[in-house]
Tab-separated table of C-alpha atoms in Angstrom:
chain	number	residue	atom	x	y	z
J	29	MET	CA	-83.897	69.535	50.794
J	30	ASN	CA	-82.104	71.128	47.851
J	31	ALA	CA	-83.268	73.819	45.460
J	32	ILE	CA	-84.442	71.329	42.819
J	33	ALA	CA	-86.623	69.479	45.346
J	34	VAL	CA	-88.063	72.737	46.672
J	35	LYS	CA	-88.938	73.873	43.157
J	36	ALA	CA	-90.657	70.557	42.398
J	37	GLU	CA	-92.732	70.644	45.598
J	38	LEU	CA	-93.693	74.261	44.986
J	39	ALA	CA	-94.894	73.305	41.505
J	40	ARG	CA	-97.085	70.537	42.970
J	41	ALA	CA	-98.497	72.917	45.592
J	42	ALA	CA	-99.167	75.510	42.893
J	43	ALA	CA	-101.154	72.929	40.937
J	44	THR	CA	-103.209	72.208	44.063
J	45	VAL	CA	-103.988	75.910	44.417
J	46	LYS	CA	-105.036	76.165	40.774
J	47	ARG	CA	-107.474	73.281	41.295
J	48	GLY	CA	-109.114	75.322	44.053
J	49	GLN	CA	-108.060	72.926	46.819
J	50	TYR	CA	-106.925	75.710	49.098
J	51	ALA	CA	-106.943	73.881	52.437
J	52	ASN	CA	-104.840	71.054	50.987
J	53	ALA	CA	-102.504	73.577	49.394
J	54	ILE	CA	-102.005	75.331	52.732
J	55	THR	CA	-100.962	72.007	54.280
J	56	GLU	CA	-98.492	71.340	51.453
J	57	LEU	CA	-97.014	74.834	51.538
J	58	THR	CA	-96.687	74.835	55.322
J	59	SER	CA	-94.804	71.543	55.087
J	60	ILE	CA	-92.432	73.050	52.507
J	61	LEU	CA	-91.821	76.108	54.679
J	62	ASP	CA	-91.128	73.958	57.735
J	63	ARG	CA	-88.537	71.912	55.828
J	64	LEU	CA	-86.729	74.712	54.022
J	65	PRO	CA	-83.001	74.690	54.812
J	66	LYS	CA	-81.766	77.575	56.919
J	67	GLU	CA	-79.785	78.955	54.010
J	68	MET	CA	-83.068	79.351	52.084
J	69	SER	CA	-84.832	81.281	54.858
J	70	ASN	CA	-84.551	84.599	53.029
J	71	ASP	CA	-84.786	83.916	49.329
J	72	GLN	CA	-87.235	83.655	46.458
J	73	TYR	CA	-88.319	80.094	47.276
J	74	ARG	CA	-89.505	81.057	50.738
J	75	GLY	CA	-91.129	84.198	49.359
J	76	ASP	CA	-92.973	82.188	46.707
J	77	ALA	CA	-94.222	79.612	49.209
J	78	LEU	CA	-95.508	82.322	51.532
J	79	ALA	CA	-97.170	84.178	48.640
J	80	TRP	CA	-98.949	81.015	47.457
J	81	ARG	CA	-100.143	80.307	51.001
J	82	ALA	CA	-101.310	83.907	51.375
J	83	VAL	CA	-103.420	83.535	48.239
J	84	CYS	CA	-105.030	80.418	49.718
J	85	HIS	CA	-105.850	82.254	52.946
J	86	PHE	CA	-107.298	85.131	50.916
J	87	LYS	CA	-109.484	82.736	48.929
J	88	LEU	CA	-110.746	81.265	52.200
J	89	SER	CA	-111.431	84.776	53.605
J	90	ARG	CA	-108.760	84.359	56.270
J	91	LEU	CA	-107.619	87.914	55.762
J	92	ASP	CA	-105.423	88.274	58.856
J	93	ARG	CA	-103.406	85.212	57.857
J	94	ALA	CA	-103.245	86.353	54.239
J	95	LEU	CA	-101.918	89.742	55.337
J	96	ALA	CA	-99.257	88.140	57.547
J	97	ASP	CA	-98.087	85.822	54.765
J	98	PHE	CA	-97.979	88.550	52.112
J	99	SER	CA	-95.868	90.680	54.458
J	100	ALA	CA	-93.559	87.777	55.290
J	101	SER	CA	-93.227	86.969	51.593
J	102	MET	CA	-91.915	90.454	50.840
J	103	ASP	CA	-89.632	90.315	53.873
J	104	ALA	CA	-88.092	87.166	52.421
J	105	ALA	CA	-87.938	88.008	48.728
J	106	GLY	CA	-88.194	91.787	48.650
J	107	ALA	CA	-91.019	94.159	47.766
J	108	SER	CA	-92.569	93.869	44.315
J	109	VAL	CA	-95.471	95.426	42.457
J	110	ARG	CA	-97.449	92.191	42.651
J	111	GLY	CA	-96.690	91.714	46.344
J	112	LEU	CA	-97.681	95.268	47.243
J	113	VAL	CA	-100.886	95.089	45.203
J	114	ASN	CA	-101.746	91.741	46.800
J	115	ARG	CA	-101.186	93.067	50.303
J	116	GLY	CA	-102.989	96.306	49.464
J	117	THR	CA	-105.966	94.364	48.131
J	118	THR	CA	-106.094	92.342	51.335
J	119	LEU	CA	-106.062	95.571	53.349
J	120	ILE	CA	-108.913	96.894	51.209
J	121	GLU	CA	-110.983	93.819	52.007
J	122	MET	CA	-110.208	94.509	55.678
J	123	ARG	CA	-111.381	98.114	55.114
J	124	ARG	CA	-108.008	99.501	56.121
J	125	TYR	CA	-108.045	101.965	53.263
J	126	ASP	CA	-105.251	104.283	54.400
J	127	ASP	CA	-102.857	101.354	54.784
J	128	ALA	CA	-104.000	99.999	51.423
J	129	LEU	CA	-103.330	103.336	49.731
J	130	PHE	CA	-99.831	103.382	51.210
J	131	ASP	CA	-99.065	100.007	49.603
J	132	MET	CA	-100.714	100.950	46.313
J	133	ASN	CA	-98.729	104.195	46.110
J	134	LEU	CA	-95.518	102.198	46.558
J	135	ALA	CA	-96.686	99.783	43.871
J	136	VAL	CA	-97.244	102.656	41.431
J	137	GLN	CA	-93.755	103.989	42.157
J	138	LEU	CA	-92.193	100.554	41.572
J	139	ASP	CA	-94.268	99.815	38.461
J	140	THR	CA	-91.871	101.060	35.776
J	141	ASP	CA	-93.113	98.671	33.089
J	142	ALA	CA	-94.477	100.825	30.272
J	143	ASP	CA	-97.369	98.419	29.644
J	144	SER	CA	-98.227	97.512	33.246
J	145	VAL	CA	-101.261	99.027	34.950
J	146	ASP	CA	-101.310	96.785	38.029
J	147	GLY	CA	-100.253	99.508	40.447
J	148	LEU	CA	-102.626	102.065	38.968
J	149	LEU	CA	-105.588	99.691	39.076
J	150	GLY	CA	-104.789	98.783	42.664
J	151	ARG	CA	-104.657	102.422	43.680
J	152	ALA	CA	-107.840	103.161	41.718
J	153	LEU	CA	-109.630	100.505	43.731
J	154	ALA	CA	-108.244	101.768	47.032
J	155	ASN	CA	-109.366	105.303	46.205
J	156	TRP	CA	-112.791	104.026	45.146
J	157	ARG	CA	-113.290	102.166	48.388
J	158	ALA	CA	-112.057	105.217	50.289
J	159	ARG	CA	-114.802	107.159	48.455
J	160	ASP	CA	-112.379	109.367	46.555
J	161	PHE	CA	-113.974	108.692	43.189
J	162	ALA	CA	-112.280	111.540	41.353
J	163	ALA	CA	-108.860	110.198	42.372
J	164	SER	CA	-109.937	106.732	41.275
J	165	ALA	CA	-110.928	108.122	37.879
J	166	ASN	CA	-107.581	109.894	37.557
J	167	ASP	CA	-105.712	106.613	38.056
J	168	LEU	CA	-107.931	104.889	35.522
J	169	ARG	CA	-107.258	107.662	33.010
J	170	LEU	CA	-103.520	107.126	33.523
J	171	ALA	CA	-104.083	103.421	32.935
J	172	LEU	CA	-105.923	104.253	29.705
J	173	GLN	CA	-102.901	106.172	28.484
J	174	LYS	CA	-100.940	102.931	28.749
J	175	ARG	CA	-103.689	100.743	27.326
J	176	PRO	CA	-105.856	102.859	25.002
J	177	ALA	CA	-107.508	99.794	23.462
J	178	ASP	CA	-108.654	98.269	26.785
J	179	MET	CA	-112.448	98.628	26.699
J	180	GLY	CA	-112.753	97.507	30.305
J	181	LEU	CA	-110.730	100.522	31.393
J	182	TYR	CA	-113.100	102.890	29.585
J	183	TRP	CA	-115.994	101.250	31.412
J	184	ARG	CA	-114.333	101.495	34.827
J	185	CYS	CA	-113.153	105.066	34.307
J	186	GLY	CA	-116.583	106.219	33.141
J	187	ASN	CA	-118.220	104.613	36.157
J	188	ALA	CA	-115.781	106.317	38.524
J	189	LEU	CA	-116.564	109.673	36.922
J	190	ILE	CA	-120.298	109.026	37.281
J	191	ARG	CA	-119.799	108.366	40.969
J	192	ALA	CA	-117.753	111.542	41.257
J	193	GLY	CA	-120.665	113.461	39.724
J	194	LEU	CA	-118.605	114.389	36.652
J	195	TYR	CA	-121.224	113.280	34.154
J	196	ASP	CA	-119.990	115.167	31.089
J	197	ASP	CA	-116.488	113.831	31.702
J	198	ALA	CA	-117.938	110.334	31.979
J	199	VAL	CA	-119.730	110.752	28.654
J	200	ALA	CA	-116.470	111.926	27.075
J	201	VAL	CA	-114.701	108.768	28.289
J	202	PHE	CA	-117.463	106.499	26.995
J	203	GLU	CA	-117.445	108.317	23.651
J	204	ALA	CA	-113.677	107.811	23.464
J	205	GLY	CA	-114.362	104.122	24.015
J	206	LEU	CA	-116.806	104.143	21.113
J	207	ARG	CA	-114.075	105.504	18.889
J	208	GLN	CA	-112.190	102.312	19.701
J	209	ASP	CA	-115.242	100.059	19.294
J	210	ARG	CA	-118.357	101.706	17.870
J	211	TYR	CA	-120.504	98.660	18.611
J	212	ASN	CA	-119.615	98.273	22.293
J	213	PRO	CA	-122.917	98.145	24.214
J	214	GLY	CA	-121.286	99.025	27.516
J	215	MET	CA	-120.276	102.441	26.232
J	216	TYR	CA	-123.849	103.263	25.187
J	217	ALA	CA	-125.108	101.951	28.535
J	218	GLY	CA	-122.650	104.199	30.356
J	219	ILE	CA	-123.671	107.269	28.367
J	220	GLY	CA	-127.312	106.457	29.064
J	221	GLU	CA	-126.707	106.252	32.802
J	222	ALA	CA	-124.731	109.505	32.845
J	223	ARG	CA	-127.547	111.258	30.978
J	224	ARG	CA	-130.107	109.791	33.379
J	225	GLN	CA	-128.157	111.254	36.262
J	226	GLN	CA	-128.323	114.607	34.484
J	227	ARG	CA	-132.092	114.157	34.177
J	228	ASP	CA	-131.898	114.131	30.394
J	229	TYR	CA	-134.309	111.215	30.250
J	230	ASP	CA	-134.904	111.264	26.495
J	231	ALA	CA	-131.169	110.914	25.855
J	232	ALA	CA	-130.891	108.268	28.576
J	233	ILE	CA	-133.643	106.188	26.980
J	234	ALA	CA	-132.145	106.567	23.503
J	235	GLN	CA	-128.649	105.506	24.573
J	236	ALA	CA	-129.884	102.661	26.777
J	237	SER	CA	-132.044	101.421	23.901
J	238	ARG	CA	-128.994	101.296	21.616
J	239	ALA	CA	-127.149	99.263	24.222
J	240	ILE	CA	-130.088	96.877	24.595
J	241	THR	CA	-130.264	96.389	20.830
J	242	LEU	CA	-126.591	95.394	20.809
J	243	ASP	CA	-126.718	93.176	23.901
J	244	ARG	CA	-130.062	92.076	25.288
J	245	SER	CA	-128.381	90.051	28.043
J	246	ASP	CA	-126.951	93.072	29.903
J	247	LEU	CA	-129.402	94.299	32.525
J	248	ASN	CA	-127.605	97.605	33.139
J	249	PRO	CA	-129.207	99.532	30.247
J	250	VAL	CA	-132.537	97.759	30.778
J	251	LEU	CA	-132.712	99.111	34.306
J	252	THR	CA	-131.368	102.525	33.352
J	253	ARG	CA	-134.151	102.786	30.779
J	254	ALA	CA	-136.748	101.560	33.253
J	255	ILE	CA	-135.842	104.277	35.739
J	256	ALA	CA	-135.749	106.929	33.011
J	257	TYR	CA	-139.242	105.834	31.983
J	258	THR	CA	-140.291	106.108	35.627
J	259	ASN	CA	-138.964	109.657	35.844
J	260	GLN	CA	-141.004	110.489	32.735
J	261	ALA	CA	-144.094	108.910	34.322
J	262	SER	CA	-144.102	106.229	31.586
J	263	LEU	CA	-144.739	103.610	34.228
J	264	THR	CA	-146.140	100.942	31.891
J	265	ASP	CA	-142.942	101.018	29.828
J	266	ALA	CA	-140.885	100.869	33.010
J	267	LEU	CA	-142.814	97.829	34.244
J	268	ASP	CA	-142.339	96.114	30.874
J	269	ASP	CA	-138.565	96.523	31.158
J	270	LEU	CA	-138.563	95.244	34.719
J	271	GLY	CA	-140.689	92.255	33.728
J	272	TYR	CA	-138.113	91.332	31.114
J	273	ALA	CA	-135.270	91.809	33.601
J	274	LEU	CA	-136.947	89.457	36.064
J	275	SER	CA	-137.556	86.858	33.356
J	276	VAL	CA	-133.816	86.485	32.715
J	277	THR	CA	-132.664	86.766	36.332
J	278	ARG	CA	-131.806	83.766	38.475
J	279	ARG	CA	-134.515	83.245	41.069
J	280	GLY	CA	-133.394	83.986	44.599
J	281	SER	CA	-130.393	86.023	43.484
J	282	GLU	CA	-129.631	89.426	44.927
J	283	THR	CA	-130.309	90.825	41.473
J	284	GLU	CA	-133.889	89.581	41.709
J	285	GLY	CA	-134.256	91.312	45.062
J	286	TRP	CA	-133.182	94.683	43.718
J	287	ILE	CA	-135.346	94.422	40.607
J	288	ARG	CA	-138.359	93.580	42.750
J	289	LEU	CA	-137.572	96.573	44.934
J	290	ILE	CA	-137.659	98.868	41.899
J	291	ARG	CA	-140.897	97.296	40.684
J	292	ALA	CA	-142.439	97.664	44.134
J	293	VAL	CA	-141.727	101.392	44.057
J	294	ILE	CA	-143.231	101.808	40.599
J	295	ASN	CA	-146.366	99.831	41.440
J	296	ALA	CA	-146.731	101.937	44.578
J	297	LEU	CA	-146.510	105.058	42.429
J	298	CYS	CA	-149.357	103.573	40.367
J	299	GLY	CA	-151.375	103.114	43.569
J	300	LYS	CA	-151.169	99.310	43.321
J	301	TYR	CA	-150.065	98.862	46.923
J	302	ASP	CA	-151.054	95.209	47.313
J	303	VAL	CA	-149.081	94.265	44.191
J	304	ALA	CA	-146.191	96.433	45.353
J	305	LEU	CA	-146.226	94.732	48.748
J	306	ASP	CA	-145.750	91.304	47.149
J	307	ASP	CA	-142.554	92.489	45.461
J	308	ALA	CA	-141.385	94.321	48.583
J	309	ASN	CA	-141.866	91.176	50.677
J	310	ARG	CA	-139.770	89.212	48.217
J	311	ALA	CA	-137.083	91.919	48.214
J	312	VAL	CA	-136.892	91.787	52.014
J	313	ASP	CA	-136.579	87.997	51.927
J	314	ILE	CA	-133.680	88.181	49.464
J	315	CYS	CA	-131.865	91.304	50.728
J	316	PRO	CA	-132.634	91.569	54.469
J	317	ASP	CA	-129.383	93.425	55.159
J	318	GLN	CA	-130.284	96.392	52.932
J	319	GLY	CA	-132.029	99.323	54.592
J	320	ASN	CA	-133.788	100.425	51.409
J	321	VAL	CA	-135.862	97.253	51.106
J	322	TRP	CA	-137.217	97.700	54.636
J	323	PHE	CA	-137.818	101.370	53.937
J	324	VAL	CA	-139.897	100.699	50.847
J	325	ARG	CA	-141.945	97.963	52.501
J	326	GLY	CA	-142.567	100.220	55.481
J	327	ALA	CA	-143.697	103.021	53.191
J	328	ILE	CA	-146.099	100.667	51.409
J	329	HIS	CA	-147.497	99.474	54.744
J	330	SER	CA	-148.100	103.123	55.629
J	331	ARG	CA	-150.174	103.586	52.445
J	332	LEU	CA	-152.232	100.584	53.461
J	333	ARG	CA	-152.655	102.184	56.923
J	334	ARG	CA	-150.862	99.293	58.616
J	335	LEU	CA	-148.948	101.719	60.773
J	336	ASP	CA	-147.599	99.212	63.299
J	337	LEU	CA	-146.045	97.157	60.502
J	338	ALA	CA	-144.826	100.347	58.838
J	339	SER	CA	-143.187	101.525	62.044
J	340	ASN	CA	-141.419	98.194	62.557
J	341	ASP	CA	-140.047	98.170	59.013
J	342	LEU	CA	-138.953	101.796	59.111
J	343	ARG	CA	-137.177	101.314	62.417
J	344	ARG	CA	-135.378	98.342	60.904
J	345	ALA	CA	-134.413	100.465	57.890
J	346	ILE	CA	-132.966	103.177	60.122
J	347	ALA	CA	-131.054	100.628	62.211
J	348	ILE	CA	-129.344	99.428	59.028
J	349	ASN	CA	-128.949	102.855	57.441
J	350	PRO	CA	-129.286	105.858	59.785
J	351	GLU	CA	-129.497	108.165	56.755
J	352	LEU	CA	-133.056	106.908	56.332
J	353	SER	CA	-134.129	108.570	59.596
J	354	ASP	CA	-136.574	110.776	57.708
J	355	ALA	CA	-138.572	107.599	57.108
J	356	PHE	CA	-140.371	108.153	60.406
J	357	ASP	CA	-142.344	110.979	58.835
J	358	ILE	CA	-143.980	108.528	56.460
J	359	VAL	CA	-145.643	106.776	59.393
J	360	GLN	CA	-147.284	110.065	60.279
J	361	SER	CA	-148.716	110.735	56.817
J	362	VAL	CA	-150.178	108.181	54.437
J	363	GLU	CA	-150.520	110.963	51.864
J	364	ARG	CA	-146.768	111.392	51.447
J	365	PRO	CA	-145.071	109.724	48.441
J	366	ILE	CA	-142.395	107.080	48.763
J	367	THR	CA	-139.330	109.318	48.677
J	368	PRO	CA	-136.346	108.361	50.807
J	369	PRO	CA	-133.304	110.604	50.559
J	370	LYS	CA	-131.836	110.630	47.062
J	371	ALA	CA	-128.775	108.450	46.730
J	372	PRO	CA	-126.429	108.849	43.776
J	373	MET	CA	-126.429	105.965	41.352
J	374	VAL	CA	-123.184	104.134	40.935
J	375	PRO	CA	-122.635	101.163	38.712
J	376	ARG	CA	-121.530	98.112	40.683
J	377	ALA	CA	-122.600	98.430	44.287
J	378	ASP	CA	-121.175	96.435	47.129
J	379	PRO	CA	-123.471	94.456	49.483
J	380	ASP	CA	-121.473	95.644	52.489
J	381	ASP	CA	-120.804	99.309	51.897
J	382	ASN	CA	-122.991	100.069	48.857
J	383	GLU	CA	-119.936	101.101	46.915
J	384	VAL	CA	-118.341	98.380	44.811
J	385	VAL	CA	-119.028	94.805	43.930
J	386	VAL	CA	-116.049	92.461	44.129
J	387	VAL	CA	-115.324	91.111	40.657
J	388	PRO	CA	-112.299	88.774	40.686
J	389	GLU	CA	-109.598	89.606	38.189
J	390	GLU	CA	-108.590	86.837	35.824
J	391	GLU	CA	-105.223	85.440	36.862
J	392	LYS	CA	-102.565	85.585	34.181
J	393	ASP	CA	-100.833	82.334	33.337
J	394	ALA	CA	-97.376	82.851	34.779
J	395	GLY	CA	-96.305	79.246	35.106
J	396	ASP	CA	-95.760	78.432	38.742
J	397	ALA	CA	-95.093	81.978	39.900
J	398	PRO	CA	-97.280	83.079	42.815
J	399	PRO	CA	-100.442	84.626	41.378
J	400	SER	CA	-102.094	87.882	42.211
J	401	VAL	CA	-104.953	87.572	44.628
J	402	PRO	CA	-108.415	88.125	43.101
J	403	VAL	CA	-108.342	91.899	42.988
J	404	PRO	CA	-111.757	93.512	43.470
J	405	GLU	CA	-112.326	95.952	40.643
J	406	VAL	CA	-114.168	99.220	40.417
J	407	ALA	CA	-116.133	97.775	37.535
J	408	LYS	CA	-115.237	95.198	34.943
J	409	GLY	CA	-116.875	94.585	31.595
J	410	ASN	CA	-120.640	94.457	31.411
J	411	ASP	CA	-121.280	91.334	33.442
J	412	ALA	CA	-122.134	92.660	36.900
J	413	PRO	CA	-125.440	94.547	36.968
J	414	GLN	CA	-125.503	97.959	38.622
J	415	ILE	CA	-128.777	96.945	40.217
J	416	GLU	CA	-128.348	98.097	43.795
J	417	ASN	CA	-127.721	101.739	43.092
J	418	ILE	CA	-130.228	101.931	40.267
J	419	ALA	CA	-132.680	100.623	42.844
J	420	ARG	CA	-131.752	103.429	45.191
J	421	SER	CA	-132.346	105.901	42.378
J	422	ALA	CA	-135.689	104.271	41.641
J	423	ILE	CA	-136.881	104.844	45.175
J	424	VAL	CA	-136.637	108.573	44.593
J	425	ALA	CA	-140.134	109.590	43.554
J	426	SER	CA	-140.877	110.002	39.885
J	427	PRO	CA	-142.954	112.962	38.681
J	428	ALA	CA	-146.002	110.742	39.047
J	429	GLY	CA	-145.276	110.048	42.679
J	430	ARG	CA	-143.455	113.142	43.874
J	431	GLY	CA	-145.269	115.371	46.312
J	432	PRO	CA	-146.917	118.312	44.581
J	433	GLY	CA	-145.251	121.690	44.710
J	434	PRO	CA	-146.851	125.076	44.171
J	435	ALA	CA	-148.442	125.414	40.787
J	436	PRO	CA	-146.566	128.421	39.381
J	437	ALA	CA	-143.218	127.639	37.733
J	438	LYS	CA	-141.313	130.639	39.070
J	439	ALA	CA	-138.626	131.508	41.582
J	440	ILE	CA	-139.494	130.768	45.198
J	441	GLU	CA	-138.972	134.416	46.174
J	442	GLN	CA	-141.862	135.333	43.874
J	443	TRP	CA	-144.428	132.998	45.464
J	444	ASP	CA	-147.496	134.604	46.952
J	445	VAL	CA	-149.092	133.580	50.261
J	446	GLU	CA	-151.322	130.927	48.676
J	447	GLU	CA	-148.443	129.320	46.795
J	448	VAL	CA	-146.372	129.140	49.978
J	449	ALA	CA	-149.273	127.617	51.907
J	450	GLU	CA	-149.847	125.024	49.182
J	451	TRP	CA	-146.158	124.108	49.152
J	452	VAL	CA	-145.968	123.767	52.945
J	453	SER	CA	-149.113	121.616	52.962
J	454	SER	CA	-147.548	119.241	50.452
J	455	ARG	CA	-144.442	118.670	52.575
J	456	CYS	CA	-143.918	116.215	55.440
J	457	ASN	CA	-147.144	115.667	57.347
J	458	ALA	CA	-147.976	119.335	57.224
J	459	SER	CA	-151.501	118.885	55.857
J	460	ARG	CA	-152.584	116.907	58.926
J	461	MET	CA	-151.217	119.597	61.216
J	462	GLY	CA	-152.916	122.510	59.468
J	463	LEU	CA	-149.608	124.162	58.734
J	464	GLY	CA	-150.756	125.482	55.383
J	465	GLN	CA	-153.511	127.477	57.084
J	466	ARG	CA	-151.075	128.714	59.732
J	467	PHE	CA	-148.744	130.056	57.041
J	468	ARG	CA	-151.748	131.743	55.361
J	469	GLU	CA	-152.739	133.419	58.612
J	470	GLU	CA	-149.200	134.713	59.112
J	471	GLU	CA	-149.148	135.901	55.466
J	472	VAL	CA	-145.860	134.170	54.679
J	473	THR	CA	-144.799	134.989	51.127
J	474	GLY	CA	-141.946	133.399	49.207
J	475	GLU	CA	-139.757	136.417	49.905
J	476	LEU	CA	-140.311	135.915	53.636
J	477	LEU	CA	-140.097	132.125	53.455
J	478	VAL	CA	-136.465	132.126	52.314
J	479	THR	CA	-135.468	134.189	55.377
J	480	LEU	CA	-136.980	131.841	57.971
J	481	GLY	CA	-134.779	129.847	60.318
J	482	PRO	CA	-135.463	126.757	62.471
J	483	GLU	CA	-136.862	128.835	65.348
J	484	ASP	CA	-139.240	130.633	62.986
J	485	PHE	CA	-140.583	127.333	61.674
J	486	ALA	CA	-141.050	126.127	65.246
J	487	GLU	CA	-143.130	129.217	66.040
J	488	LEU	CA	-145.207	128.529	62.933
J	489	GLY	CA	-146.074	125.061	64.246
J	490	VAL	CA	-143.429	122.841	62.629
J	491	THR	CA	-142.659	120.909	65.803
J	492	SER	CA	-140.569	118.131	64.265
J	493	THR	CA	-136.837	118.823	64.053
J	494	ILE	CA	-136.648	116.507	61.045
J	495	GLN	CA	-139.439	118.394	59.294
J	496	ARG	CA	-137.793	121.747	59.962
J	497	ARG	CA	-134.493	120.463	58.599
J	498	ARG	CA	-136.213	119.072	55.519
J	499	LEU	CA	-138.108	122.284	54.807
J	500	LEU	CA	-134.918	124.325	55.082
J	501	LEU	CA	-133.103	121.905	52.798
J	502	GLU	CA	-135.851	122.007	50.184
J	503	ILE	CA	-135.968	125.794	50.324
J	504	SER	CA	-132.223	125.988	49.721
J	505	LYS	CA	-132.583	123.634	46.753
J	506	LEU	CA	-135.405	125.727	45.324
J	507	GLN	CA	-133.291	128.853	45.708
J	508	ALA	CA	-130.474	127.147	43.836
J	509	THR	CA	-132.796	126.351	40.923
J	510	PRO	CA	-135.072	129.365	40.388
J	511	GLY	CA	-138.186	128.646	38.431
J	512	ASN	CA	-138.061	124.923	39.155
J	513	GLN	CA	-139.987	122.966	41.734
């Protein structure tokens, strides 16, 4: 088998891969590798054949085999930016983030092409999956320096900054994108989401509305606006947006499940628990592996005083997501609003780790050269709704559904005994336990309240460890924002 024959067979195998016939391609490539002359055991032909076969294994989710072939390919033909990014991407899918970052760092060092951003994008993804969102944003900013006209990079970088909690920086990136393309709806959608995170709901609605005007097909700004409306207690407007979103969503898709989850929360805030339960049931059917859907349905069951069903759902929610352990308190108090712990919104959530959705990168036409594997991206374009995390934000109670705080808008240290008692009664299941009256009897003022520790709360009748922890957390938040409730 000479070099010309090997090249011809590799071309045929490459065509098989491009047709999506991965199992057949693996057979062809394995045959080529078995018949390669000994003198070709460590050259580009062997490296190419192994790389093509690795791509096939990756496409078929055979990650261990893909990893082995990518490594063998570089052993045969030498390390390259593409090879390192491919292997790093495979390691990311295996959740071996430290190993992936090692490969991506090498790729960045080898990537000396002035126009290439492959290494930077690979490392940005690895950092994103490793939950280092600021580092991911830094890599995307470096990529933007190389490709200042790439609108997708503005979108990804802004999203990374949102996840890092750097909302003003995110807005600055999106505004820079608008200077490149003033009619890009994704930039307005990104600004709207950043402003929503900052609780500037008027600005969020205005920016999301501009995005919707430019592109009615993108659900991101529709949902951002719906949640902003919810936070302003404009629940009818929020339901209108969600109704539209459902009308253009494929039935049975995960997107439908998340939209129904949001709508269930809003209807529950309106006191329409039976209607909310219908949507929650559908959300559970579509997304049974997401703790939030079980949480919301359990909370709705608790409002309907179906406490056995509520307990079952809440236990299921906690089994999936232990961070929802506070859900047990809802079973004890049907008066409490639907408010699971606040989760930061991030565009593009992942079904497995609630971080990133895998959006395959378009493969460049490079003839018969081994392609890059489909690299999962932090966020690409405007075609993958940020539904999951918007849903998590929606579950956080709006002003209409949030538990009442003390009436006076002043610093917690200035509360009098009655204001403290009212606040305690509104938290957890305190009202059923008579805690408000107990705090009145002990004449606990705001100045005293901020000095209490867990043991003090226990002596005052707060027997639940979870409730004590929550009260202390809320007190610390109130201290951090004087005058706000």
